[in-house]
Amino acid sequence: MRLLLVKTERGLRFLQEDYSTNGGGAKPGAGRWTPVQVPEDSGLQARIASHLSYAEEVPDRKAAIFGSGGQLGVELKQEFARRGWEVKGFERTQVDITDRAAVEAALASFDPQLVLNSAAYNQVDVAETEPQAALSANGLAVRNLAMACRQIDAQLVHFSTDYVFDGTKGSPYAEEDATRPLGAYAVSKLAGELFAQAYLDNPLIIRTCGVYGPGGLHTARGNFVELMLRLAASGQPIRVVNDHVASPTYAPALAEKTADLVEKGKTGVFHVGGGTPISWYEWAGLIFAAAGLQPQLRATNEREYRTAARRPKFSALSNAKMEGAGVAPMPALEDALRQYFERRG
Ligand SMILES: NC(=O)c1ccc[n+]([C@@H]2O[C@H](COP(=O)([O-])OP(=O)(O)OC[C@H]3O[C@@H](n4cnc5c(N)ncnc54)[C@H](OP(=O)(O)O)[C@@H]3O)[C@@H](O)[C@H]2O)c1
């Protein structure tokens, strides 16, 4: 076994390399580094430090990102790397967050200060036929992440949704408004928030809304902008609900505001939506205008356009708390959409 002493912004940290269990043979350098808990005030830290031959000062700005192949995940990777963080992204094929052992192994070997969870089961209607899958990925898996963060003393940043609200307020939701989820997806996301808060003292929970980013071009689920462009290309008339209002959120701007909140040391619940309440029908109109398309677009409503899951009618989020914390406002909807099309190419 080898011990490594690392001097970080959080004080001295001890890591042990356990290579004895490595199937490839008991070779130093082939094992996993895991943190060792050494009480700070026992004098033990100083005694161990005096026996170590190797000590190194390392910058303690490591961020692990789960769900890094998703729309938000790809932007978080870029944004934190741009700000000088050492970033490691885990796509679903590398780490499935429902696998507790895999989460723990990933975090123990990288030992980040910050863990961002942008992985999520986002199929709102399908969740009504497979609520266990939604609860597993959006709820229980957050428990895995929170417990692993506790072990390595890392901060968890978790993303949640406007769908934790029932949509009856009629004006943008603030962080302290009462939650009342309306379906299996929404319940599973609220469960994720509760698990993060149950196991950690200071998680940062960011609720967002209608996310669209260039990453959606390459994901199976895509986003609303890409869905509208596909429908327009099909030449069929397009019906979009005009009685449901949200605040569509540009993923690169969300990643930027996330990094701002982290670097300001903020914890608790924050809303980061697009900043402009708009109906899905009006949003579709803006998208077609920005794309220079004129498909047959018709307004409909939830009575005519039935879906498996109930959705909040008005779920725009207020960003007032974020702005009050000194973070610049989100870009205007039209500007964000223009940037989306520029990056989309
Ligand atoms: N998209 C929205 O409209 C919206 C609205 C409100 C809130 N949010 C929240 O915002 C956050 C980011 O969403 P997004 O738009 O970036 O979603 P996204 O594009 O669908 O990305 C989610 C990512 O999570 C991965 N994933 C799913 N299950 C996983 C698991 N068990 N283990 C590891 N990875 C898993 C997905 O991989 P696969 O593609 O392989 O499944 C995908 O790469 C999520 O917390 C979401 O709930 C999103």
mmCIF file of C-alpha atoms and ligand atoms in Angstrom:
data_model
loop_
_atom_site.group_PDB
_atom_site.id
_atom_site.type_symbol
_atom_site.label_atom_id
_atom_site.label_comp_id
_atom_site.label_asym_id
_atom_site.label_seq_id
_atom_site.Cartn_x
_atom_site.Cartn_y
_atom_site.Cartn_z
ATOM 1 C CA MET A 1 0.000 0.000 0.000
ATOM 2 C CA ARG A 2 1.259 3.499 -0.822
ATOM 3 C CA LEU A 3 0.140 6.663 0.914
ATOM 4 C CA LEU A 4 -0.002 10.025 -0.789
ATOM 5 C CA LEU A 5 -0.249 13.304 1.059
ATOM 6 C CA VAL A 6 -1.805 16.090 -0.935
ATOM 7 C CA LYS A 7 -1.916 19.705 0.161
ATOM 8 C CA THR A 8 -5.105 21.273 -1.124
ATOM 9 C CA GLU A 9 -7.256 24.344 -0.537
ATOM 10 C CA ARG A 10 -9.246 22.157 1.832
ATOM 11 C CA GLY A 11 -6.164 21.306 3.911
ATOM 12 C CA LEU A 12 -4.068 18.157 3.939
ATOM 13 C CA ARG A 13 -5.636 15.109 2.321
ATOM 14 C CA PHE A 14 -4.407 11.545 2.524
ATOM 15 C CA LEU A 15 -4.922 9.078 -0.261
ATOM 16 C CA GLN A 16 -4.035 5.422 -0.182
ATOM 17 C CA GLU A 17 -3.345 3.345 -3.216
ATOM 18 C CA ASP A 18 -4.841 -0.065 -2.853
ATOM 19 C CA TYR A 19 -3.263 -2.203 -5.529
ATOM 20 C CA SER A 20 -3.529 -5.498 -3.623
ATOM 21 C CA THR A 21 -7.022 -6.137 -5.002
ATOM 22 C CA ASN A 22 -6.125 -5.240 -8.560
ATOM 23 C CA GLY A 23 -6.644 -8.323 -10.719
ATOM 24 C CA GLY A 24 -3.604 -7.425 -12.822
ATOM 25 C CA GLY A 25 -1.201 -8.215 -9.945
ATOM 26 C CA ALA A 26 -0.025 -6.374 -6.857
ATOM 27 C CA LYS A 27 1.913 -3.596 -8.521
ATOM 28 C CA PRO A 28 2.239 -0.044 -7.217
ATOM 29 C CA GLY A 29 0.818 2.373 -9.724
ATOM 30 C CA ALA A 30 -1.876 -0.035 -10.881
ATOM 31 C CA GLY A 31 -4.276 0.373 -7.986
ATOM 32 C CA ARG A 32 -7.009 2.812 -7.044
ATOM 33 C CA TRP A 33 -6.398 5.930 -4.978
ATOM 34 C CA THR A 34 -8.977 6.322 -2.249
ATOM 35 C CA PRO A 35 -9.154 8.984 0.457
ATOM 36 C CA VAL A 36 -8.190 8.027 4.002
ATOM 37 C CA GLN A 37 -10.012 9.808 6.799
ATOM 38 C CA VAL A 38 -7.474 11.222 9.257
ATOM 39 C CA PRO A 39 -8.889 13.419 12.052
ATOM 40 C CA GLU A 40 -7.468 16.924 11.739
ATOM 41 C CA ASP A 41 -6.996 17.655 15.423
ATOM 42 C CA SER A 42 -5.485 14.348 16.528
ATOM 43 C CA GLY A 43 -1.883 15.179 15.680
ATOM 44 C CA LEU A 44 -1.966 12.114 13.481
ATOM 45 C CA GLN A 45 -1.874 14.175 10.288
ATOM 46 C CA ALA A 46 1.421 15.792 11.279
ATOM 47 C CA ARG A 47 2.897 12.445 12.372
ATOM 48 C CA ILE A 48 1.969 10.784 9.085
ATOM 49 C CA ALA A 49 3.199 13.793 7.110
ATOM 50 C CA SER A 50 6.581 13.606 8.817
ATOM 51 C CA HIS A 51 6.991 9.981 7.666
ATOM 52 C CA LEU A 52 6.059 10.566 4.074
ATOM 53 C CA SER A 53 8.792 10.959 1.529
ATOM 54 C CA TYR A 54 6.549 12.428 -1.149
ATOM 55 C CA ALA A 55 4.310 15.419 -0.813
ATOM 56 C CA GLU A 56 3.001 17.590 -3.546
ATOM 57 C CA GLU A 57 0.911 20.695 -3.788
ATOM 58 C CA VAL A 58 -1.835 20.303 -6.335
ATOM 59 C CA PRO A 59 -4.475 22.771 -7.491
ATOM 60 C CA ASP A 60 -7.727 21.676 -5.896
ATOM 61 C CA ARG A 61 -10.029 22.573 -8.760
ATOM 62 C CA LYS A 62 -11.182 19.225 -10.021
ATOM 63 C CA ALA A 63 -14.721 18.785 -11.282
ATOM 64 C CA ALA A 64 -16.364 15.469 -12.148
ATOM 65 C CA ILE A 65 -19.396 15.633 -14.423
ATOM 66 C CA PHE A 66 -21.894 12.805 -14.671
ATOM 67 C CA GLY A 67 -24.146 12.647 -17.726
ATOM 68 C CA SER A 68 -21.453 14.523 -19.645
ATOM 69 C CA GLY A 69 -22.805 13.370 -23.024
ATOM 70 C CA GLY A 70 -26.100 15.257 -22.556
ATOM 71 C CA GLN A 71 -26.995 18.780 -23.702
ATOM 72 C CA LEU A 72 -26.000 20.396 -20.425
ATOM 73 C CA GLY A 73 -23.142 17.984 -19.690
ATOM 74 C CA VAL A 74 -21.152 18.918 -22.814
ATOM 75 C CA GLU A 75 -21.471 22.619 -21.961
ATOM 76 C CA LEU A 76 -20.477 22.123 -18.316
ATOM 77 C CA LYS A 77 -17.355 20.311 -19.464
ATOM 78 C CA GLN A 78 -16.377 23.191 -21.742
ATOM 79 C CA GLU A 79 -17.266 25.956 -19.291
ATOM 80 C CA PHE A 80 -15.378 24.553 -16.303
ATOM 81 C CA ALA A 81 -12.341 23.640 -18.447
ATOM 82 C CA ARG A 82 -12.343 27.188 -19.872
ATOM 83 C CA ARG A 83 -12.174 28.522 -16.311
ATOM 84 C CA GLY A 84 -9.119 26.410 -15.516
ATOM 85 C CA TRP A 85 -10.757 23.491 -13.714
ATOM 86 C CA GLU A 86 -9.428 20.006 -14.280
ATOM 87 C CA VAL A 87 -12.540 18.328 -15.631
ATOM 88 C CA LYS A 88 -13.443 14.697 -16.020
ATOM 89 C CA GLY A 89 -16.702 13.847 -17.750
ATOM 90 C CA PHE A 90 -18.453 10.518 -17.335
ATOM 91 C CA GLU A 91 -20.902 9.596 -20.050
ATOM 92 C CA ARG A 92 -23.549 7.004 -19.373
ATOM 93 C CA THR A 93 -21.508 4.311 -21.155
ATOM 94 C CA GLN A 94 -18.642 4.962 -18.719
ATOM 95 C CA VAL A 95 -20.585 5.377 -15.478
ATOM 96 C CA ASP A 96 -24.264 4.606 -15.010
ATOM 97 C CA ILE A 97 -25.167 6.647 -11.941
ATOM 98 C CA THR A 98 -27.673 4.021 -10.801
ATOM 99 C CA ASP A 99 -24.643 1.777 -10.162
ATOM 100 C CA ARG A 100 -23.462 2.827 -6.727
ATOM 101 C CA ALA A 101 -20.143 0.965 -6.886
ATOM 102 C CA ALA A 102 -19.303 2.494 -10.270
ATOM 103 C CA VAL A 103 -20.045 6.008 -8.966
ATOM 104 C CA GLU A 104 -17.884 5.458 -5.893
ATOM 105 C CA ALA A 105 -14.999 4.036 -7.919
ATOM 106 C CA ALA A 106 -15.109 6.922 -10.406
ATOM 107 C CA LEU A 107 -15.065 9.549 -7.671
ATOM 108 C CA ALA A 108 -12.501 7.804 -5.489
ATOM 109 C CA SER A 109 -9.978 7.571 -8.293
ATOM 110 C CA PHE A 110 -10.423 11.190 -9.489
ATOM 111 C CA ASP A 111 -11.059 12.687 -6.016
ATOM 112 C CA PRO A 112 -12.724 15.911 -7.226
ATOM 113 C CA GLN A 113 -13.668 18.895 -5.115
ATOM 114 C CA LEU A 114 -16.816 19.333 -7.163
ATOM 115 C CA VAL A 115 -19.304 16.829 -8.590
ATOM 116 C CA LEU A 116 -21.874 18.004 -11.136
ATOM 117 C CA ASN A 117 -24.792 15.755 -11.963
ATOM 118 C CA SER A 118 -26.348 16.550 -15.318
ATOM 119 C CA ALA A 119 -27.424 12.937 -15.892
ATOM 120 C CA ALA A 120 -31.171 12.463 -15.891
ATOM 121 C CA TYR A 121 -34.035 10.347 -17.124
ATOM 122 C CA ASN A 122 -35.947 13.029 -19.020
ATOM 123 C CA GLN A 123 -38.719 11.130 -20.802
ATOM 124 C CA VAL A 124 -41.666 12.774 -19.104
ATOM 125 C CA ASP A 125 -44.421 10.768 -20.829
ATOM 126 C CA VAL A 126 -42.624 7.400 -20.964
ATOM 127 C CA ALA A 127 -42.022 7.720 -17.213
ATOM 128 C CA GLU A 128 -45.766 7.158 -16.720
ATOM 129 C CA THR A 129 -45.345 3.591 -17.981
ATOM 130 C CA GLU A 130 -41.941 2.999 -16.321
ATOM 131 C CA PRO A 131 -41.939 5.063 -13.116
ATOM 132 C CA GLN A 132 -39.297 2.797 -11.526
ATOM 133 C CA ALA A 133 -36.744 3.690 -14.222
ATOM 134 C CA ALA A 134 -37.358 7.398 -13.655
ATOM 135 C CA LEU A 135 -37.132 7.061 -9.881
ATOM 136 C CA SER A 136 -33.984 4.994 -10.155
ATOM 137 C CA ALA A 137 -32.063 7.483 -12.352
ATOM 138 C CA ASN A 138 -33.486 10.749 -11.004
ATOM 139 C CA GLY A 139 -33.962 9.829 -7.349
ATOM 140 C CA LEU A 140 -32.029 6.843 -6.021
ATOM 141 C CA ALA A 141 -28.996 7.546 -8.211
ATOM 142 C CA VAL A 142 -28.713 11.017 -6.656
ATOM 143 C CA ARG A 143 -28.497 9.224 -3.310
ATOM 144 C CA ASN A 144 -25.516 7.287 -4.731
ATOM 145 C CA LEU A 145 -23.853 10.528 -5.776
ATOM 146 C CA ALA A 146 -24.590 12.279 -2.489
ATOM 147 C CA MET A 147 -23.175 9.420 -0.428
ATOM 148 C CA ALA A 148 -20.064 9.252 -2.610
ATOM 149 C CA CYS A 149 -19.605 13.041 -2.307
ATOM 150 C CA ARG A 150 -19.817 12.689 1.447
ATOM 151 C CA GLN A 151 -17.059 10.081 1.420
ATOM 152 C CA ILE A 152 -14.636 12.319 -0.464
ATOM 153 C CA ASP A 153 -15.846 15.618 1.004
ATOM 154 C CA ALA A 154 -16.880 16.998 -2.388
ATOM 155 C CA GLN A 155 -19.609 19.491 -3.172
ATOM 156 C CA LEU A 156 -22.536 18.190 -5.206
ATOM 157 C CA VAL A 157 -24.217 20.337 -7.828
ATOM 158 C CA HIS A 158 -27.456 18.714 -8.899
ATOM 159 C CA PHE A 159 -29.898 19.826 -11.594
ATOM 160 C CA SER A 160 -33.632 19.690 -11.150
ATOM 161 C CA THR A 161 -36.689 20.915 -12.954
ATOM 162 C CA ASP A 162 -39.551 23.421 -13.124
ATOM 163 C CA TYR A 163 -41.836 20.352 -13.112
ATOM 164 C CA VAL A 164 -41.522 20.092 -9.315
ATOM 165 C CA PHE A 165 -44.245 22.797 -9.334
ATOM 166 C CA ASP A 166 -47.926 22.321 -10.195
ATOM 167 C CA GLY A 167 -48.131 25.414 -12.421
ATOM 168 C CA THR A 168 -51.067 27.087 -10.670
ATOM 169 C CA LYS A 169 -49.161 30.136 -9.371
ATOM 170 C CA GLY A 170 -49.522 32.053 -12.637
ATOM 171 C CA SER A 171 -46.242 33.962 -12.338
ATOM 172 C CA PRO A 172 -42.562 32.857 -12.371
ATOM 173 C CA TYR A 173 -41.735 30.445 -9.570
ATOM 174 C CA ALA A 174 -39.314 31.419 -6.807
ATOM 175 C CA GLU A 175 -37.140 28.932 -4.911
ATOM 176 C CA GLU A 176 -39.258 29.014 -1.759
ATOM 177 C CA ASP A 177 -42.569 28.333 -3.518
ATOM 178 C CA ALA A 178 -44.264 25.113 -2.467
ATOM 179 C CA THR A 179 -43.521 22.089 -4.658
ATOM 180 C CA ARG A 180 -46.277 19.821 -5.920
ATOM 181 C CA PRO A 181 -45.150 17.489 -8.722
ATOM 182 C CA LEU A 182 -47.850 16.242 -11.111
ATOM 183 C CA GLY A 183 -46.409 12.966 -12.437
ATOM 184 C CA ALA A 184 -43.817 10.189 -12.205
ATOM 185 C CA TYR A 185 -40.972 12.173 -13.800
ATOM 186 C CA ALA A 186 -41.672 15.198 -11.625
ATOM 187 C CA VAL A 187 -41.874 13.107 -8.443
ATOM 188 C CA SER A 188 -38.592 11.392 -9.337
ATOM 189 C CA LYS A 189 -36.839 14.748 -9.813
ATOM 190 C CA LEU A 190 -38.142 16.069 -6.503
ATOM 191 C CA ALA A 191 -36.901 12.845 -4.890
ATOM 192 C CA GLY A 192 -33.436 13.628 -6.287
ATOM 193 C CA GLU A 193 -33.489 17.057 -4.634
ATOM 194 C CA LEU A 194 -34.535 15.518 -1.341
ATOM 195 C CA PHE A 195 -31.839 12.845 -1.457
ATOM 196 C CA ALA A 196 -29.159 15.463 -2.143
ATOM 197 C CA GLN A 197 -30.411 17.525 0.807
ATOM 198 C CA ALA A 198 -30.807 14.481 3.063
ATOM 199 C CA TYR A 199 -27.219 13.261 2.744
ATOM 200 C CA LEU A 200 -25.325 16.509 2.287
ATOM 201 C CA ASP A 201 -25.266 19.715 4.301
ATOM 202 C CA ASN A 202 -24.562 22.113 1.466
ATOM 203 C CA PRO A 203 -25.487 20.833 -1.985
ATOM 204 C CA LEU A 204 -26.218 23.320 -4.760
ATOM 205 C CA ILE A 205 -29.483 22.430 -6.494
ATOM 206 C CA ILE A 206 -30.222 24.258 -9.712
ATOM 207 C CA ARG A 207 -33.734 24.018 -11.120
ATOM 208 C CA THR A 208 -33.973 24.747 -14.804
ATOM 209 C CA CYS A 209 -36.572 24.606 -17.562
ATOM 210 C CA GLY A 210 -36.940 23.570 -21.239
ATOM 211 C CA VAL A 211 -33.218 23.099 -21.897
ATOM 212 C CA TYR A 212 -31.900 23.423 -25.459
ATOM 213 C CA GLY A 213 -28.277 23.366 -26.505
ATOM 214 C CA PRO A 214 -26.179 22.367 -29.521
ATOM 215 C CA GLY A 215 -25.455 19.049 -27.782
ATOM 216 C CA GLY A 216 -29.089 18.131 -28.481
ATOM 217 C CA LEU A 217 -28.168 17.660 -32.141
ATOM 218 C CA HIS A 218 -26.308 14.520 -31.144
ATOM 219 C CA THR A 219 -28.446 13.078 -28.335
ATOM 220 C CA ALA A 220 -31.245 10.561 -28.790
ATOM 221 C CA ARG A 221 -33.679 12.826 -26.974
ATOM 222 C CA GLY A 222 -32.715 16.072 -28.722
ATOM 223 C CA ASN A 223 -34.616 19.213 -27.726
ATOM 224 C CA PHE A 224 -37.670 21.296 -28.633
ATOM 225 C CA VAL A 225 -35.815 23.377 -31.257
ATOM 226 C CA GLU A 226 -34.650 20.283 -33.112
ATOM 227 C CA LEU A 227 -38.121 18.734 -32.847
ATOM 228 C CA MET A 228 -39.671 21.836 -34.436
ATOM 229 C CA LEU A 229 -37.076 21.840 -37.241
ATOM 230 C CA ARG A 230 -37.757 18.147 -37.937
ATOM 231 C CA LEU A 231 -41.512 18.733 -38.043
ATOM 232 C CA ALA A 232 -41.048 21.717 -40.376
ATOM 233 C CA ALA A 233 -38.904 19.590 -42.676
ATOM 234 C CA SER A 234 -41.697 16.985 -42.869
ATOM 235 C CA GLY A 235 -43.983 19.583 -44.460
ATOM 236 C CA GLN A 236 -46.942 18.635 -42.213
ATOM 237 C CA PRO A 237 -49.016 21.226 -40.301
ATOM 238 C CA ILE A 238 -47.603 21.713 -36.791
ATOM 239 C CA ARG A 239 -49.786 22.010 -33.687
ATOM 240 C CA VAL A 240 -48.215 23.420 -30.503
ATOM 241 C CA VAL A 241 -49.892 24.186 -27.179
ATOM 242 C CA ASN A 242 -50.487 27.849 -26.442
ATOM 243 C CA ASP A 243 -51.865 27.394 -22.919
ATOM 244 C CA HIS A 244 -48.622 26.099 -21.358
ATOM 245 C CA VAL A 245 -45.901 28.594 -20.483
ATOM 246 C CA ALA A 246 -42.248 27.892 -19.626
ATOM 247 C CA SER A 247 -38.909 29.700 -19.730
ATOM 248 C CA PRO A 248 -36.743 27.931 -22.351
ATOM 249 C CA THR A 249 -33.114 27.775 -21.227
ATOM 250 C CA TYR A 250 -30.008 27.881 -23.417
ATOM 251 C CA ALA A 251 -27.625 25.178 -22.156
ATOM 252 C CA PRO A 252 -24.325 27.119 -22.631
ATOM 253 C CA ALA A 253 -25.746 30.054 -20.614
ATOM 254 C CA LEU A 254 -26.976 27.632 -17.934
ATOM 255 C CA ALA A 255 -23.477 26.125 -17.713
ATOM 256 C CA GLU A 256 -21.975 29.613 -17.371
ATOM 257 C CA LYS A 257 -24.379 30.602 -14.573
ATOM 258 C CA THR A 258 -23.713 27.293 -12.832
ATOM 259 C CA ALA A 259 -19.986 27.997 -12.808
ATOM 260 C CA ASP A 260 -20.649 31.541 -11.548
ATOM 261 C CA LEU A 261 -22.734 30.227 -8.639
ATOM 262 C CA VAL A 262 -20.108 27.575 -7.802
ATOM 263 C CA GLU A 263 -17.242 30.058 -7.887
ATOM 264 C CA LYS A 264 -19.223 32.410 -5.630
ATOM 265 C CA GLY A 265 -19.563 29.554 -3.137
ATOM 266 C CA LYS A 266 -23.380 29.455 -3.354
ATOM 267 C CA THR A 267 -25.318 26.525 -1.908
ATOM 268 C CA GLY A 268 -29.004 25.722 -1.538
ATOM 269 C CA VAL A 269 -31.663 25.897 -4.251
ATOM 270 C CA PHE A 270 -31.333 28.320 -7.178
ATOM 271 C CA HIS A 271 -33.549 28.791 -10.214
ATOM 272 C CA VAL A 272 -31.744 29.283 -13.533
ATOM 273 C CA GLY A 273 -34.325 29.423 -16.312
ATOM 274 C CA GLY A 274 -34.172 31.294 -19.596
ATOM 275 C CA GLY A 275 -35.640 34.390 -17.955
ATOM 276 C CA THR A 276 -38.555 34.944 -20.373
ATOM 277 C CA PRO A 277 -41.954 33.320 -19.788
ATOM 278 C CA ILE A 278 -43.318 32.209 -23.162
ATOM 279 C CA SER A 279 -45.914 29.710 -24.407
ATOM 280 C CA TRP A 280 -44.643 26.731 -26.383
ATOM 281 C CA TYR A 281 -46.619 27.989 -29.409
ATOM 282 C CA GLU A 282 -44.968 31.425 -29.259
ATOM 283 C CA TRP A 283 -41.583 29.779 -28.700
ATOM 284 C CA ALA A 284 -42.103 27.646 -31.836
ATOM 285 C CA GLY A 285 -42.907 30.862 -33.745
ATOM 286 C CA LEU A 286 -39.627 32.457 -32.590
ATOM 287 C CA ILE A 287 -37.697 29.331 -33.601
ATOM 288 C CA PHE A 288 -39.162 29.310 -37.118
ATOM 289 C CA ALA A 289 -38.519 33.051 -37.509
ATOM 290 C CA ALA A 290 -34.871 32.586 -36.448
ATOM 291 C CA ALA A 291 -34.512 29.650 -38.854
ATOM 292 C CA GLY A 292 -36.157 31.582 -41.715
ATOM 293 C CA LEU A 293 -38.901 28.943 -42.046
ATOM 294 C CA GLN A 294 -42.650 29.396 -42.544
ATOM 295 C CA PRO A 295 -44.345 26.078 -41.813
ATOM 296 C CA GLN A 296 -48.073 25.846 -41.080
ATOM 297 C CA LEU A 297 -48.040 26.479 -37.321
ATOM 298 C CA ARG A 298 -51.315 26.252 -35.385
ATOM 299 C CA ALA A 299 -52.015 26.936 -31.721
ATOM 300 C CA THR A 300 -53.635 24.161 -29.737
ATOM 301 C CA ASN A 301 -54.317 23.517 -26.049
ATOM 302 C CA GLU A 302 -53.962 20.751 -23.481
ATOM 303 C CA ARG A 303 -57.570 19.596 -23.953
ATOM 304 C CA GLU A 304 -56.964 18.976 -27.650
ATOM 305 C CA TYR A 305 -53.373 17.769 -27.293
ATOM 306 C CA ARG A 306 -53.415 14.989 -24.694
ATOM 307 C CA THR A 307 -50.175 13.588 -23.256
ATOM 308 C CA ALA A 308 -49.565 10.645 -20.914
ATOM 309 C CA ALA A 309 -48.099 12.882 -18.190
ATOM 310 C CA ARG A 310 -49.777 15.885 -16.621
ATOM 311 C CA ARG A 311 -47.628 18.997 -16.896
ATOM 312 C CA PRO A 312 -47.672 22.311 -15.022
ATOM 313 C CA LYS A 313 -49.455 24.971 -17.089
ATOM 314 C CA PHE A 314 -47.198 27.846 -16.056
ATOM 315 C CA SER A 315 -43.754 26.734 -14.973
ATOM 316 C CA ALA A 316 -41.495 29.662 -15.876
ATOM 317 C CA LEU A 317 -38.791 30.199 -13.261
ATOM 318 C CA SER A 318 -37.781 33.471 -11.630
ATOM 319 C CA ASN A 319 -34.017 34.081 -11.730
ATOM 320 C CA ALA A 320 -34.237 36.866 -9.120
ATOM 321 C CA LYS A 321 -32.324 34.951 -6.443
ATOM 322 C CA MET A 322 -29.493 34.183 -8.890
ATOM 323 C CA GLU A 323 -29.300 37.808 -10.001
ATOM 324 C CA GLY A 324 -29.466 38.956 -6.371
ATOM 325 C CA ALA A 325 -26.382 36.805 -5.748
ATOM 326 C CA GLY A 326 -24.447 38.968 -8.219
ATOM 327 C CA VAL A 327 -24.722 36.686 -11.248
ATOM 328 C CA ALA A 328 -25.472 38.511 -14.519
ATOM 329 C CA PRO A 329 -28.924 37.903 -16.062
ATOM 330 C CA MET A 330 -29.465 35.228 -18.676
ATOM 331 C CA PRO A 331 -29.226 36.380 -22.315
ATOM 332 C CA ALA A 332 -32.460 37.532 -23.981
ATOM 333 C CA LEU A 333 -34.354 34.684 -25.626
ATOM 334 C CA GLU A 334 -33.765 35.984 -29.174
ATOM 335 C CA ASP A 335 -30.006 36.407 -28.531
ATOM 336 C CA ALA A 336 -29.707 32.912 -27.084
ATOM 337 C CA LEU A 337 -31.603 31.481 -30.052
ATOM 338 C CA ARG A 338 -29.321 33.319 -32.473
ATOM 339 C CA GLN A 339 -26.287 31.882 -30.677
ATOM 340 C CA TYR A 340 -27.852 28.423 -30.859
ATOM 341 C CA PHE A 341 -28.242 28.654 -34.632
ATOM 342 C CA GLU A 342 -24.700 30.046 -35.019
ATOM 343 C CA ARG A 343 -23.225 27.135 -33.073
ATOM 344 C CA ARG A 344 -25.520 24.634 -34.763
ATOM 345 C CA GLY A 345 -24.188 25.697 -38.128
HETATM 346 N N1 LIG B 1 -34.090 18.935 -21.178
HETATM 347 C C1 LIG B 1 -35.015 19.660 -20.569
HETATM 348 O O1 LIG B 1 -35.916 20.170 -21.212
HETATM 349 C C2 LIG B 1 -34.953 19.865 -19.086
HETATM 350 C C3 LIG B 1 -35.966 20.587 -18.445
HETATM 351 C C4 LIG B 1 -35.892 20.801 -17.050
HETATM 352 C C5 LIG B 1 -34.833 20.269 -16.346
HETATM 353 N N2 LIG B 1 -33.869 19.552 -16.998
HETATM 354 C C6 LIG B 1 -32.801 18.983 -16.214
HETATM 355 O O2 LIG B 1 -31.574 19.515 -16.682
HETATM 356 C C7 LIG B 1 -30.542 18.535 -16.554
HETATM 357 C C8 LIG B 1 -29.818 18.380 -17.887
HETATM 358 O O3 LIG B 1 -30.728 17.918 -18.873
HETATM 359 P P1 LIG B 1 -30.302 17.759 -20.392
HETATM 360 O O4 LIG B 1 -31.223 18.582 -21.195
HETATM 361 O O5 LIG B 1 -28.837 17.954 -20.551
HETATM 362 O O6 LIG B 1 -30.668 16.240 -20.615
HETATM 363 P P2 LIG B 1 -30.160 15.242 -21.776
HETATM 364 O O7 LIG B 1 -29.653 15.985 -22.945
HETATM 365 O O8 LIG B 1 -31.270 14.256 -21.947
HETATM 366 O O9 LIG B 1 -28.924 14.532 -21.084
HETATM 367 C C9 LIG B 1 -29.067 13.647 -20.018
HETATM 368 C C10 LIG B 1 -27.877 12.729 -20.043
HETATM 369 O O10 LIG B 1 -27.977 11.847 -18.935
HETATM 370 C C11 LIG B 1 -27.613 10.560 -19.383
HETATM 371 N N3 LIG B 1 -28.176 9.548 -18.501
HETATM 372 C C12 LIG B 1 -29.459 9.126 -18.404
HETATM 373 N N4 LIG B 1 -29.554 8.163 -17.464
HETATM 374 C C13 LIG B 1 -28.302 7.998 -16.959
HETATM 375 C C14 LIG B 1 -27.755 7.135 -15.986
HETATM 376 N N5 LIG B 1 -28.520 6.248 -15.326
HETATM 377 N N6 LIG B 1 -26.428 7.216 -15.726
HETATM 378 C C15 LIG B 1 -25.644 8.098 -16.387
HETATM 379 N N7 LIG B 1 -26.101 8.922 -17.327
HETATM 380 C C16 LIG B 1 -27.425 8.874 -17.614
HETATM 381 C C17 LIG B 1 -28.186 10.480 -20.788
HETATM 382 O O11 LIG B 1 -27.566 9.430 -21.486
HETATM 383 P P3 LIG B 1 -28.395 8.671 -22.668
HETATM 384 O O12 LIG B 1 -28.627 9.715 -23.734
HETATM 385 O O13 LIG B 1 -27.499 7.572 -23.057
HETATM 386 O O14 LIG B 1 -29.674 8.224 -22.034
HETATM 387 C C18 LIG B 1 -27.809 11.862 -21.316
HETATM 388 O O15 LIG B 1 -26.497 11.877 -21.811
HETATM 389 C C19 LIG B 1 -31.236 17.273 -16.040
HETATM 390 O O16 LIG B 1 -31.154 17.212 -14.640
HETATM 391 C C20 LIG B 1 -32.673 17.485 -16.417
HETATM 392 O O17 LIG B 1 -33.583 16.764 -15.609
HETATM 393 C C21 LIG B 1 -33.911 19.354 -18.343
#
